[in-house]
Short mmCIF file of C-alpha atoms and ligand atoms in Angstrom, two decimals:
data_model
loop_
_atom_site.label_atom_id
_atom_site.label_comp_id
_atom_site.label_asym_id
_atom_site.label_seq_id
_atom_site.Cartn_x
_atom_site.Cartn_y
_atom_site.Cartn_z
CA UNK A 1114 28.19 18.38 -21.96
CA UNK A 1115 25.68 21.10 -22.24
CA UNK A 1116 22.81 20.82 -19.59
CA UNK A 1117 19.42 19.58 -21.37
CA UNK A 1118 16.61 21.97 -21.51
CA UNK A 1119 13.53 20.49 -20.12
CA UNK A 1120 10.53 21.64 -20.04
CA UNK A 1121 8.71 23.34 -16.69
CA UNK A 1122 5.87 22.95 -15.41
CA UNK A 1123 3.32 25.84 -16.31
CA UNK A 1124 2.15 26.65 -12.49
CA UNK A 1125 2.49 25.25 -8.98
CA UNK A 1126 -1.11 23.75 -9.31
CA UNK A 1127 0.22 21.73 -12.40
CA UNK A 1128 3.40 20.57 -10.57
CA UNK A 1129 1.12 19.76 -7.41
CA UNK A 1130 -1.36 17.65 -9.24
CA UNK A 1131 1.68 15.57 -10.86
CA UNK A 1132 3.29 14.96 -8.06
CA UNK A 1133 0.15 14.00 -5.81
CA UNK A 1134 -0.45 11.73 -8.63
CA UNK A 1135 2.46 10.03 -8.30
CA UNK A 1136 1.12 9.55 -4.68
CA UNK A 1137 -1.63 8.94 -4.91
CA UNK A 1138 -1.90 5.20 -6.27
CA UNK A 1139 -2.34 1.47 -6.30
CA UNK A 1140 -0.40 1.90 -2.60
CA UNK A 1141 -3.25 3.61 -1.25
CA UNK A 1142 -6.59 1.70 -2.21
CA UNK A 1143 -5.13 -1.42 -3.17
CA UNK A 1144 -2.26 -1.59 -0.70
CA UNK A 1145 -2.78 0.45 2.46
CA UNK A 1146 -6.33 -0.33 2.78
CA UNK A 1147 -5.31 -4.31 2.93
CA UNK A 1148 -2.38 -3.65 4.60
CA UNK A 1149 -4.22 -1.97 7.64
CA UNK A 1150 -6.48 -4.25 7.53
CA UNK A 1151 -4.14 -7.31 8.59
CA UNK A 1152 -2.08 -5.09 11.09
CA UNK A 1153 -4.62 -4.52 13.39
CA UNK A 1154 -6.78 -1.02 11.42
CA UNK A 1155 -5.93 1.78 14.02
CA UNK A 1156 -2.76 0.85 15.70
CA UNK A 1157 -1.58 0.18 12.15
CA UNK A 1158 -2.59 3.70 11.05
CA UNK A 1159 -1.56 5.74 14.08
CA UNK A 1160 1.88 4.13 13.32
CA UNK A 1161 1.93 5.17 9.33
CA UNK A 1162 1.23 8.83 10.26
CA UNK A 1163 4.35 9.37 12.45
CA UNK A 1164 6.54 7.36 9.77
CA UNK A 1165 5.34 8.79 6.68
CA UNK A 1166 5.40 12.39 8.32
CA UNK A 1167 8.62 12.15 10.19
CA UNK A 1168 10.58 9.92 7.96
CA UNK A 1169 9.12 9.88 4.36
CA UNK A 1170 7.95 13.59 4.40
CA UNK A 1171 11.91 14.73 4.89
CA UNK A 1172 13.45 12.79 2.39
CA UNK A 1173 10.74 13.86 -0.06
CA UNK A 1174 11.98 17.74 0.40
CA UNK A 1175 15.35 16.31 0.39
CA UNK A 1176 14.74 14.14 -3.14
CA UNK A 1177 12.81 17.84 -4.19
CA UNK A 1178 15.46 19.81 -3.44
CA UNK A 1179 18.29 17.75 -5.39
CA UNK A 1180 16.42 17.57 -8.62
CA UNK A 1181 16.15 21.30 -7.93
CA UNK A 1182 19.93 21.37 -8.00
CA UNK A 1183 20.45 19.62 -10.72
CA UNK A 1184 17.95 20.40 -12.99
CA UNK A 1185 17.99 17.27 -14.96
CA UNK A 1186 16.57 13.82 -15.16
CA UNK A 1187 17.86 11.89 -11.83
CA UNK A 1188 20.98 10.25 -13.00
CA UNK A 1189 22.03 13.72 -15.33
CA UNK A 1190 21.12 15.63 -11.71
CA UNK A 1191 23.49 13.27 -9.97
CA UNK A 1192 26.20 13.35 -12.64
CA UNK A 1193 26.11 16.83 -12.52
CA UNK A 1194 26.26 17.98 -8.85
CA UNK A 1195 29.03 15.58 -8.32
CA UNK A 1196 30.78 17.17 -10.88
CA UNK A 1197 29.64 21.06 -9.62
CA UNK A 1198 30.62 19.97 -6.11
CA UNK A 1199 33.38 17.78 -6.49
CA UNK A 1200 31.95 14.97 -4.84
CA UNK A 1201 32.17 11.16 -4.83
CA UNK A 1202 30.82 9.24 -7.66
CA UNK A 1203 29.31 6.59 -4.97
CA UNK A 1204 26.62 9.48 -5.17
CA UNK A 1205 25.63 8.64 -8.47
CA UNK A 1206 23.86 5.67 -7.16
CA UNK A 1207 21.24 7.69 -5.92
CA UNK A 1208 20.38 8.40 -9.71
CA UNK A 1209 20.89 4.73 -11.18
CA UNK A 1210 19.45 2.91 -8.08
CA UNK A 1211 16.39 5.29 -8.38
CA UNK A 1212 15.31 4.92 -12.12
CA UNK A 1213 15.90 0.80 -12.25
CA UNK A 1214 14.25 0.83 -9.19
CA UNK A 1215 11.00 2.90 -10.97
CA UNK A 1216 12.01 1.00 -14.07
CA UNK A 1217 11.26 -2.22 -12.29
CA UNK A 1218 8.17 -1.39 -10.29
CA UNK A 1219 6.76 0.17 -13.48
CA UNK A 1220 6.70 -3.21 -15.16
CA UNK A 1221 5.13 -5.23 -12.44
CA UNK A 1222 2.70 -1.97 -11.25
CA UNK A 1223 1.48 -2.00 -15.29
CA UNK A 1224 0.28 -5.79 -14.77
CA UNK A 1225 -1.86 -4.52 -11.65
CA UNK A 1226 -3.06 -1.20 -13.33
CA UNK A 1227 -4.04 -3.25 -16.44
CA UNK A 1228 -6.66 -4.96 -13.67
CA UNK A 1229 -8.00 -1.93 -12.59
CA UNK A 1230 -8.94 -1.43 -15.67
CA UNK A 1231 -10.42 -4.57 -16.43
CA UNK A 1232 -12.34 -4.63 -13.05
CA UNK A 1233 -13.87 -1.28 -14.24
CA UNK A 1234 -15.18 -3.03 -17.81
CA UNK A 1235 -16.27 -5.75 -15.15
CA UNK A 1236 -18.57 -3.30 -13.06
CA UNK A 1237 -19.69 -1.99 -16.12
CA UNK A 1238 -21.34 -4.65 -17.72
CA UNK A 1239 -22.69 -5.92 -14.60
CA UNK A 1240 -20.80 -8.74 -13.95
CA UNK A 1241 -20.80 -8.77 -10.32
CA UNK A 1242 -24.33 -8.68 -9.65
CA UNK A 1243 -25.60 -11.58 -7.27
CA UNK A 1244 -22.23 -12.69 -6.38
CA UNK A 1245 -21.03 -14.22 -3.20
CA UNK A 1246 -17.09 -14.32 -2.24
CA UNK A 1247 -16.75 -17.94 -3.90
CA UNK A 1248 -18.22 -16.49 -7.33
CA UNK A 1249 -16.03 -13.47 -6.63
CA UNK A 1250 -13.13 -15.54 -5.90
CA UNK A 1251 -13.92 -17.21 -9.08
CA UNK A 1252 -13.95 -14.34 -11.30
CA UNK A 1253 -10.80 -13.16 -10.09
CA UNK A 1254 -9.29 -16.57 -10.03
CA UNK A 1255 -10.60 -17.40 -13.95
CA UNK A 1256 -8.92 -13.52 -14.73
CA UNK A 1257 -5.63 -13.90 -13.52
CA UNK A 1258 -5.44 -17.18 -14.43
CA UNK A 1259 -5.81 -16.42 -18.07
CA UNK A 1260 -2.21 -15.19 -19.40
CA UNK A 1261 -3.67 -13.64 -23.00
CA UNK A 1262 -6.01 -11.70 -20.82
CA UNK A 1263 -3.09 -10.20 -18.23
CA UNK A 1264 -0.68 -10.07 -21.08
CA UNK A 1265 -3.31 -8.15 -23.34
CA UNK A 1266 -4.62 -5.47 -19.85
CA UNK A 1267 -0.98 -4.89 -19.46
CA UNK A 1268 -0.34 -4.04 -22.60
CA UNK A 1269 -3.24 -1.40 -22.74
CA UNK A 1270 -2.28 0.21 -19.25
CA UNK A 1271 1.54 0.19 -20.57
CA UNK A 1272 0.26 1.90 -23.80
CA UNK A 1273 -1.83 4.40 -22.41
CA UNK A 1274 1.74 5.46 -19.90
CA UNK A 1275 3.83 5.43 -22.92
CA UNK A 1276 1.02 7.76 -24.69
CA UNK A 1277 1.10 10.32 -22.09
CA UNK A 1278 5.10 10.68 -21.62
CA UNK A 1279 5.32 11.05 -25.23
CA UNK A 1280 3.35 14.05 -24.69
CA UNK A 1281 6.41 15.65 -22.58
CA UNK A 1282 5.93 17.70 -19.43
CA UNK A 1283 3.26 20.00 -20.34
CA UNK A 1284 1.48 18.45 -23.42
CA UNK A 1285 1.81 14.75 -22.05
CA UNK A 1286 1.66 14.45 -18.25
CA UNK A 1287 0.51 18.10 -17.56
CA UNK A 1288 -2.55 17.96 -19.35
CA UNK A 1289 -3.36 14.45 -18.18
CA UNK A 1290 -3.04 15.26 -14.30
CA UNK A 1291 -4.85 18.10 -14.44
CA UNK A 1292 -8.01 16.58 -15.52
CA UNK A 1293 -7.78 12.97 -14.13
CA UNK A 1294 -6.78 14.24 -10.34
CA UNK A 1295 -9.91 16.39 -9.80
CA UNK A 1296 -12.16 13.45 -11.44
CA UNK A 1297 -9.83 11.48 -8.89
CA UNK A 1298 -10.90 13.60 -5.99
CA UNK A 1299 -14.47 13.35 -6.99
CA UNK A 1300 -14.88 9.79 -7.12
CA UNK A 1301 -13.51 9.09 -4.05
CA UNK A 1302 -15.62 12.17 -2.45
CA UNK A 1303 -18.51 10.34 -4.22
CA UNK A 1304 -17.33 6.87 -2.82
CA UNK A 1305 -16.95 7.82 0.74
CA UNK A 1306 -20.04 10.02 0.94
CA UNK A 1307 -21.99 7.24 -0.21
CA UNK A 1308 -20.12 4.49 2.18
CA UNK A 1309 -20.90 7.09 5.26
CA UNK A 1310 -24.63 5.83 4.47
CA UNK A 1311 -23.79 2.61 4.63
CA UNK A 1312 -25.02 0.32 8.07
CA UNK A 1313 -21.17 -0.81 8.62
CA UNK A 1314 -19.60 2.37 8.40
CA UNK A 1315 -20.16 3.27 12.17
CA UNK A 1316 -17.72 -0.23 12.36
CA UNK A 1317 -15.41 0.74 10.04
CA UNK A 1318 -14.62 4.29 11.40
CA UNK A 1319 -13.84 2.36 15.01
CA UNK A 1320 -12.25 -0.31 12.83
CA UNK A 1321 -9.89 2.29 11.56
CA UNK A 1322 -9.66 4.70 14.34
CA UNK A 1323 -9.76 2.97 17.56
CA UNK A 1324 -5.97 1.87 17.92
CA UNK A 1325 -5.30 -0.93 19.31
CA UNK A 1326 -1.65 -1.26 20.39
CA UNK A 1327 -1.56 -5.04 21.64
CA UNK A 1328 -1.55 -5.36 17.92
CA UNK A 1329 1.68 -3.75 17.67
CA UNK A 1330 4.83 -4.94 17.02
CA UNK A 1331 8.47 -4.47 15.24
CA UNK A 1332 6.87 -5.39 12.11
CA UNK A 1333 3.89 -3.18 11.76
CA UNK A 1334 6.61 0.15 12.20
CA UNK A 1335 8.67 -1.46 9.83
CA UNK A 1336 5.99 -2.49 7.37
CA UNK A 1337 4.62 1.20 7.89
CA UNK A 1338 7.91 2.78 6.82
CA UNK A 1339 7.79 0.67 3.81
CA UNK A 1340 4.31 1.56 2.65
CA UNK A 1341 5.31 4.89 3.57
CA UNK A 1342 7.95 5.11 0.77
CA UNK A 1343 5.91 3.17 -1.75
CA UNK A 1344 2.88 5.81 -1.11
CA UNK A 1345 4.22 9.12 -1.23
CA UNK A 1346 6.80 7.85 -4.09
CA UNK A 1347 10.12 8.46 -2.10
CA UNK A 1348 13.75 7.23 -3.81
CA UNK A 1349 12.83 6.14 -6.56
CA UNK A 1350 13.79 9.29 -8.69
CA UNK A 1351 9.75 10.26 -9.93
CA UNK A 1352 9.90 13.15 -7.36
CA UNK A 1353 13.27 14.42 -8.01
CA UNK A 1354 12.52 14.12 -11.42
CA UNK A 1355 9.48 16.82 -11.32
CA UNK A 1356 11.48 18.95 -8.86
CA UNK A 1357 13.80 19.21 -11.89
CA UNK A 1358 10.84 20.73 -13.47
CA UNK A 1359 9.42 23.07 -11.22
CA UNK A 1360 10.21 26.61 -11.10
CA UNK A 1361 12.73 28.37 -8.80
CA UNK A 1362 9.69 30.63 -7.30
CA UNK A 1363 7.60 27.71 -5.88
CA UNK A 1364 8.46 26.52 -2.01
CA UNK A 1365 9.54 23.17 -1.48
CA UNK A 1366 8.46 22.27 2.09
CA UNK A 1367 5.17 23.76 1.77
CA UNK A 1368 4.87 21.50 -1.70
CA UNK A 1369 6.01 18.65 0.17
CA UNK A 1370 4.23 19.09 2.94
CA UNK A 1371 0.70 19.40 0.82
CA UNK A 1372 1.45 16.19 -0.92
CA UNK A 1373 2.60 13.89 2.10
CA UNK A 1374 -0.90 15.08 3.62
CA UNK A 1375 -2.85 14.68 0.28
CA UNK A 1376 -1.13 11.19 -0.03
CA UNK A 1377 -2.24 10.02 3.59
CA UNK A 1378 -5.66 11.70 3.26
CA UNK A 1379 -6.43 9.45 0.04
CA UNK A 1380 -5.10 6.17 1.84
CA UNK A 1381 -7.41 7.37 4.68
CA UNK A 1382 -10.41 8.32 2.70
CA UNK A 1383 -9.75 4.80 0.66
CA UNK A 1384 -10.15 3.37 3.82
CA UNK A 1385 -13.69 4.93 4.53
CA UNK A 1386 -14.78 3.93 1.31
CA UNK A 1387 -13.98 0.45 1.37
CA UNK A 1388 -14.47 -0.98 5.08
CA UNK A 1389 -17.89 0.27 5.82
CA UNK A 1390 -18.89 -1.94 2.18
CA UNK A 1391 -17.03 -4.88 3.97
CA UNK A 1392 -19.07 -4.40 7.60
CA UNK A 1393 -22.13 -3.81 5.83
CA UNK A 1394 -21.99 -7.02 3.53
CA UNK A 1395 -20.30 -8.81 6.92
CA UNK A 1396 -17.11 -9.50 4.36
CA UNK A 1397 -13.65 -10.06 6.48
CA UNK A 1398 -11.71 -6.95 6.19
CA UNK A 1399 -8.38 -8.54 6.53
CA UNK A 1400 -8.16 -10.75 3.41
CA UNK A 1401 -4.66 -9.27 2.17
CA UNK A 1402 -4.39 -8.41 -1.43
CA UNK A 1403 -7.84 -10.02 -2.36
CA UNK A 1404 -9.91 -6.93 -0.27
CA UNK A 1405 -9.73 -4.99 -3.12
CA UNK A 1406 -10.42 -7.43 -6.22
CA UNK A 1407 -12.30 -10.09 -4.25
CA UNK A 1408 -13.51 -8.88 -1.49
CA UNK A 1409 -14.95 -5.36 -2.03
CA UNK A 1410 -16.75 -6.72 -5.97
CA UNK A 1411 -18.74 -9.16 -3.71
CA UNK A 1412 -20.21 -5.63 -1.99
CA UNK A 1413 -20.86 -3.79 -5.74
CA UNK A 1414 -22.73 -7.03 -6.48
CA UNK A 1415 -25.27 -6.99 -3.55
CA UNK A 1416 -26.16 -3.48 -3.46
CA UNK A 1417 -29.15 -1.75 -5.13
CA UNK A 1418 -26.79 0.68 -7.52
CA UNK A 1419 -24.08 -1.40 -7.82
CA UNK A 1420 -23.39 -0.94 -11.25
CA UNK A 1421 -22.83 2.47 -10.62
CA UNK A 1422 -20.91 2.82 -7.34
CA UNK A 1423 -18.51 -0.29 -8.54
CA UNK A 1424 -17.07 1.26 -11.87
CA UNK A 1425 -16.69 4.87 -9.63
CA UNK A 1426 -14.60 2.93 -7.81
CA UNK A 1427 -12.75 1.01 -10.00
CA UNK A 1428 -12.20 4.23 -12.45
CA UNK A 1429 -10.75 5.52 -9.18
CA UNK A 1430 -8.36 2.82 -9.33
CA UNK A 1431 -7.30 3.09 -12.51
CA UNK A 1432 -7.14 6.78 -12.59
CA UNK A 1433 -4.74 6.48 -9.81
CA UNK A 1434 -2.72 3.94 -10.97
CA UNK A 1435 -2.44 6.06 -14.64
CA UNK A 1436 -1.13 9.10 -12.46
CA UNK A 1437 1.24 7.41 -10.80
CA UNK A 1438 2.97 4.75 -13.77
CA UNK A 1439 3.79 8.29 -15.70
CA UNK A 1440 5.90 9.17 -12.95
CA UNK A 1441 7.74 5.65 -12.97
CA UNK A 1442 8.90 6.04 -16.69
CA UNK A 1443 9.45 9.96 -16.65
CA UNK A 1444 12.32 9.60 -14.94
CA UNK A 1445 14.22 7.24 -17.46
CA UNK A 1446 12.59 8.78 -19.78
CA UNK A 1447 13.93 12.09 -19.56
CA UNK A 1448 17.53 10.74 -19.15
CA UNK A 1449 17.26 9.21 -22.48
CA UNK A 1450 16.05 12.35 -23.55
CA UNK A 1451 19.06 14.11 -22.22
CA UNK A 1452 21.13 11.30 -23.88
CA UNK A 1453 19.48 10.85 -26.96
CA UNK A 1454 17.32 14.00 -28.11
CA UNK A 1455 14.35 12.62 -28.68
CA UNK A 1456 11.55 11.99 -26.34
CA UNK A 1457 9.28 9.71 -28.37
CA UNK A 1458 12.21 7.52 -29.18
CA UNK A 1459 13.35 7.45 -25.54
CA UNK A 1460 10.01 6.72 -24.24
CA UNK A 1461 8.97 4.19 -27.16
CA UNK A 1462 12.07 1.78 -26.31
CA UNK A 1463 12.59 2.26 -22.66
CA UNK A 1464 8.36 1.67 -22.10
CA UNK A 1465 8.66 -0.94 -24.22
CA UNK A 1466 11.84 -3.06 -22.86
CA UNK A 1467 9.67 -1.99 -19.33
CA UNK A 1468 6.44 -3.54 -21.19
CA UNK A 1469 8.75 -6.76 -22.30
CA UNK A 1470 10.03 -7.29 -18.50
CA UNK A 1471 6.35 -7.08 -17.17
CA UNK A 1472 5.70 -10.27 -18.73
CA UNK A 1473 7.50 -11.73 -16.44
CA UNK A 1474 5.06 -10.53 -14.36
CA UNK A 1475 2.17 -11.13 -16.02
CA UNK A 1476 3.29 -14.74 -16.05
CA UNK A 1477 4.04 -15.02 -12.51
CA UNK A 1478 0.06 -15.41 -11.75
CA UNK A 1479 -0.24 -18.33 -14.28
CA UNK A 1480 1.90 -20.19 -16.29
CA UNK A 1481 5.27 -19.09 -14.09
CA UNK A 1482 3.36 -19.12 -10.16
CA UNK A 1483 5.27 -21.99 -9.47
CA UNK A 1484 9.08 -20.33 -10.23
CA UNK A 1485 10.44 -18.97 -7.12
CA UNK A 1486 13.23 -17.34 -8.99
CA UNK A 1487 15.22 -17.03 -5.44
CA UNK A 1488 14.05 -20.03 -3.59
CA UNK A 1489 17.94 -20.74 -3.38
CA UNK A 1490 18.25 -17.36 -1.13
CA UNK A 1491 15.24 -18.43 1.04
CA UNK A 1492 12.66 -16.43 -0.67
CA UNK A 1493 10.60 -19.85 -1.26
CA UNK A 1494 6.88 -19.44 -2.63
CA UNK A 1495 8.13 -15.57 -3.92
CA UNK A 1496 7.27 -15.96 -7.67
CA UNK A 1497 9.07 -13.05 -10.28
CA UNK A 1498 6.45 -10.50 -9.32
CA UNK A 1499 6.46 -10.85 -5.75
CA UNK A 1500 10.70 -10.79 -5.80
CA UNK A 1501 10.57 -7.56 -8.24
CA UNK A 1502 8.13 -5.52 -5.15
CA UNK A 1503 10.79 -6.99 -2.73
CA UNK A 1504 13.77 -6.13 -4.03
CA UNK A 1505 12.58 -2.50 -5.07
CA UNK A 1506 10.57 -1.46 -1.29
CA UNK A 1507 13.05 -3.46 0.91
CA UNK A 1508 16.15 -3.29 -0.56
CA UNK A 1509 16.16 -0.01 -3.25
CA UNK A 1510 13.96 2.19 -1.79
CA UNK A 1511 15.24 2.08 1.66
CA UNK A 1512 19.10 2.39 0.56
CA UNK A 1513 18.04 5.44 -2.37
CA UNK A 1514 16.46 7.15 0.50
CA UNK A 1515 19.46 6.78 2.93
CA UNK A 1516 21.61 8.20 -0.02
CA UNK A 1517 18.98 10.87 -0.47
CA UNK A 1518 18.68 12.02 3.00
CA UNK A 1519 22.86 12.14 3.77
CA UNK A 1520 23.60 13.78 -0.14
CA UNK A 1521 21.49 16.68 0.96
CA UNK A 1522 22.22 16.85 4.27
CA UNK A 1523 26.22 16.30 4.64
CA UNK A 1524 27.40 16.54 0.92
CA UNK A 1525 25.69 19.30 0.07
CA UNK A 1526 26.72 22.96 2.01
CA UNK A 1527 23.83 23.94 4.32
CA UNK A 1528 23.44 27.20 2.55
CA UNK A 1529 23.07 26.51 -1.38
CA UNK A 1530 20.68 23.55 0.11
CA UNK A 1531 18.79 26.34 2.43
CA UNK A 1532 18.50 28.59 -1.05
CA UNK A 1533 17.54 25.56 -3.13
CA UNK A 1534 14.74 24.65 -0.45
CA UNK A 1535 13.37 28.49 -0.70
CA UNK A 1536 13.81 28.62 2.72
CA UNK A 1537 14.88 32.14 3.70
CA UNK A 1538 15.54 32.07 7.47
CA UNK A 1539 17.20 29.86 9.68
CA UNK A 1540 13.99 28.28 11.52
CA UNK A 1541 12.73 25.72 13.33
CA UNK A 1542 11.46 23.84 10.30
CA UNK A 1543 15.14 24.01 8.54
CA UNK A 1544 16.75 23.28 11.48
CA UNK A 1545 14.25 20.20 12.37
CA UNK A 1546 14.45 18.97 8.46
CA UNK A 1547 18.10 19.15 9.03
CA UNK A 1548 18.36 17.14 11.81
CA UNK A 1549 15.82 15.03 10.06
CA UNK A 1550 18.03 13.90 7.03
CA UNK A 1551 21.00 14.26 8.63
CA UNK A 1552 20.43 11.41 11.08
CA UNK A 1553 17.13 10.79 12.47
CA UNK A 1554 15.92 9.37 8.53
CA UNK A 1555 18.98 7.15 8.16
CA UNK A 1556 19.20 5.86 11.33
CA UNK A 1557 15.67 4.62 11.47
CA UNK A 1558 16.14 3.47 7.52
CA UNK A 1559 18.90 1.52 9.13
CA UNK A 1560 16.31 -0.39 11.25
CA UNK A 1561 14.40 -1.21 8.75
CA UNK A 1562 17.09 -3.09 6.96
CA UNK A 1563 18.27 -4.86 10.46
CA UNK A 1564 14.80 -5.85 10.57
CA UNK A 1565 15.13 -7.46 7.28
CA UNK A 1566 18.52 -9.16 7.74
CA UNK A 1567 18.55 -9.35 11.50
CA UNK A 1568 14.57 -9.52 12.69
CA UNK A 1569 15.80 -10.11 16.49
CA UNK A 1570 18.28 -7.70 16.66
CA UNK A 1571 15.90 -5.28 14.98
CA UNK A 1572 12.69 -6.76 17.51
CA UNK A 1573 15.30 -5.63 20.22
CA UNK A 1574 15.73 -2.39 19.42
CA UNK A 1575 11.83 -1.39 19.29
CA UNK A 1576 9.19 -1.48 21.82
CA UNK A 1577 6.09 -4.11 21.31
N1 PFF B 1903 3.10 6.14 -4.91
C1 PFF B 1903 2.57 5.19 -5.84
C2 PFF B 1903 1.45 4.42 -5.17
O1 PFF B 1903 1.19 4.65 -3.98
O2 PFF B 1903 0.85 3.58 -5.81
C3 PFF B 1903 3.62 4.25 -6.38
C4 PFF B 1903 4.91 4.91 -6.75
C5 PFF B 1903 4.96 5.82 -7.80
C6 PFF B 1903 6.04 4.64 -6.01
C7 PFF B 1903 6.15 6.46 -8.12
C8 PFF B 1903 7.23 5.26 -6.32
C9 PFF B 1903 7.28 6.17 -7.36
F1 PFF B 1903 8.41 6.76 -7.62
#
């Protein structure tokens, strides 16, 4: 079969603003924020920048480099260096396992996106003002309690994806990144500028800062791996799928490079602008996935401009969630494009079956929070939503980015890799990626899922 044509992206800024968009998202102000915040702030961190640069940052030049290769959406890229190469169809698992895996998170990550935008219509008309966490609690409580409402935010967030892809590369997600991720870099300037004023921020710079490793254990390197891969967007096919689109003239490692960094700068910035508001109002910083929703709204609803600095911040949120849910469907998307011809077709049925499964999710807050689909396999209190993240971070991700990492660094020959990379000398940085996917990234992959199946053998292995 013929090779599909896709489109390209127009420049390197275009391809860099898609794919720090695809970053840049719900992981880092709704996840990493609370996520730090329970694992001890600065230990936490210090911890996230070694695995994110060390392990993530390889395996997203190595997911890069094969869409490179292939030139199609992730599964056609697969199908088709197996075939060039002659090499094992156990490979092709890499593309399958990569676009469920965005296919899934997409339908669960549309149910939160659809709050950030309904949290920004909150701020806007006020609704915050005067309240304490119990009201704020309330609010979010009366919200997510109410299915029409989740069902009906879903829907809009899932619509607005659906809207863009239709638009194809340049027309569709091209044209949206390029304006929303400077707006996105604005806000948050605009939030953490005005947090640096704040009493608490003096606090919350020590809060995230000042390691402290008694804190640290097996889990928080594990748990930082994992947020890791969920933040810069690693085996899950998005990036491979714009590395397909990106010109032969444009340098992976440097491209990869500039969005692992942009990626941790936002979760670090999202951290200055949230933590000082929770000092300041004396809020608890570690209230898991409340900080964002409960916690923080309490802060927009005591201070003088509230109005103002609360739907900033929640536009942030939603512009960062948009960014990123385009590069969760692309990748299906373009292989029914490949398969079928037609773009709007492909991304009409495939967003909507994605829209139809995120009911499930939608549900799992209300009328379904008491079905633990998998109670029977120990995953008690875990409703649909919580077993969909699960099964996608510890179980896809991890085994998509071992795949990932060995493909390109055993299947593939060193030299067409090298060539594909735009690397042109043998250097340290080739020769330390090298070693990097080759066997540092799937070794310490391997941990991860010891840690999950085997916690003591996994506590063993690791200091703390
Ligand atoms: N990186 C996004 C975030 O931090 O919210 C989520 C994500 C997008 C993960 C695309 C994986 C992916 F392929």
């Amino acid at each position: 079969m013929a090779a599909f044509a896709h489109e390209h992206w127009s420049s390197r800024f275009a391809f860099l603003m898609a794919a720090i968009g695809s970053a840049v998202g719900l992981g880092n102000i709704w996840r990493f924020p609370f996520i730090a915040g329970e694992n001890g702030g600065g230990a936490f961190i210090l911890i996230y920048l070694v695995t994110t640069l060390g392990i993530a940052l390889p395996i997203v030049m190595a997911e890069l480099v094969i869409g490179r290769m292939g030139g199609q959406s992730p599964i056609g890229s697969m199908v088709e260096l197996v075939r060039r190469h002659n090499k094992s169809r156990i490979w092709l698992l890499i593309g399958w396992g990569g676009t469920l895996g965005a296919f899934i998170v997409l339908s669960y990550y549309a149910v939160i996106g659809g709050w950030a935008f309904k949290y920004t219509w909150l701020s806007l008309t006020d609704s915050f003002s005067g309240a304490d966490v119990e009201a704020s609690a309330g609010i979010f409580a009366v919200f997510t309690g109410s299915p029409v409402s989740l069902f009906l935010w879903h829907t809009f967030f899932m619509g607005l994806t659906i809207l863009i892809v239709i638009g194809g590369v340049k027309r569709g997600i091209e044209r949206a990144v390029v304006t929303l991720m400077p707006l996105l870099f604005l806000l948050l300037l605009f939030m953490v500028v005005y947090a640096a004023g704040t009493p608490g921020f003096d606090q919350a710079v020590t809060f995230l800062f000042q390691p402290d490793f008694s804190k640290v254990t097996s889990t928080t390197f594990l748990l930082a791996v994992g947020q890791g891969f969920f933040s810069v967007s690693v085996a899950l096919g998005a990036m491979m799928t714009y590395g397909a689109y990106l010109d032969k003239s444009v340098s992976i490692p440097r491209s990869a490079i500039i969005i692992a960094l942009a990626d941790t700068a936002v979760a670090l910035f999202a951290g200055l602008a949230i933590f000082p508001l929770v000092f300041t109002y004396a809020l608890t910083p570690g209230e898991g996935p409340g900080l964002v929703f409960v916690t923080v709204p309490v802060a927009f609803g005591q201070m003088a401009s509230g109005l103002f600095v609360g739907t900033a911040f929640f536009l942030l949120l939603s512009v960062a969630a948009i960014t990123s849910a385009i590069s969760l469907l692309e990748p299906a998307v373009s292989w029914g494009e490949e398969r079928f011809g037609g773009r709007r077709a492909a991304a009409l049925i495939i967003g909507g079956t994605c829209w139809a499964l995120g009911i499930l999710s939608v549900f799992s807050f209300n009328i379904l929070s008491g079905f633990y689909p998998l109670a029977a396999l120990g995953l008690e209190g875990d409703t649909v939503f919580d077993v969909f993240d699960f099964t996608v971070t510890s179980w896809v991700q991890p085994s998509v980015g071992i795949l990932m990492a060995l493909f390109a660094g055993w299947a593939l020959s060193r030299d067409t890799v090298k060539e594909a990379l735009g690397i042109q000398k043998d250097g340290a940085l080739f020769g330390f990626w090298l070693f990097a996917v080759r066997i540092l990234c799937p070794l310490a992959i391997l941990l991860v899922f010891l840690n999950a199946v085997w916690p003591d053998f996994a506590a063993s292995m690791l200091p703390g």
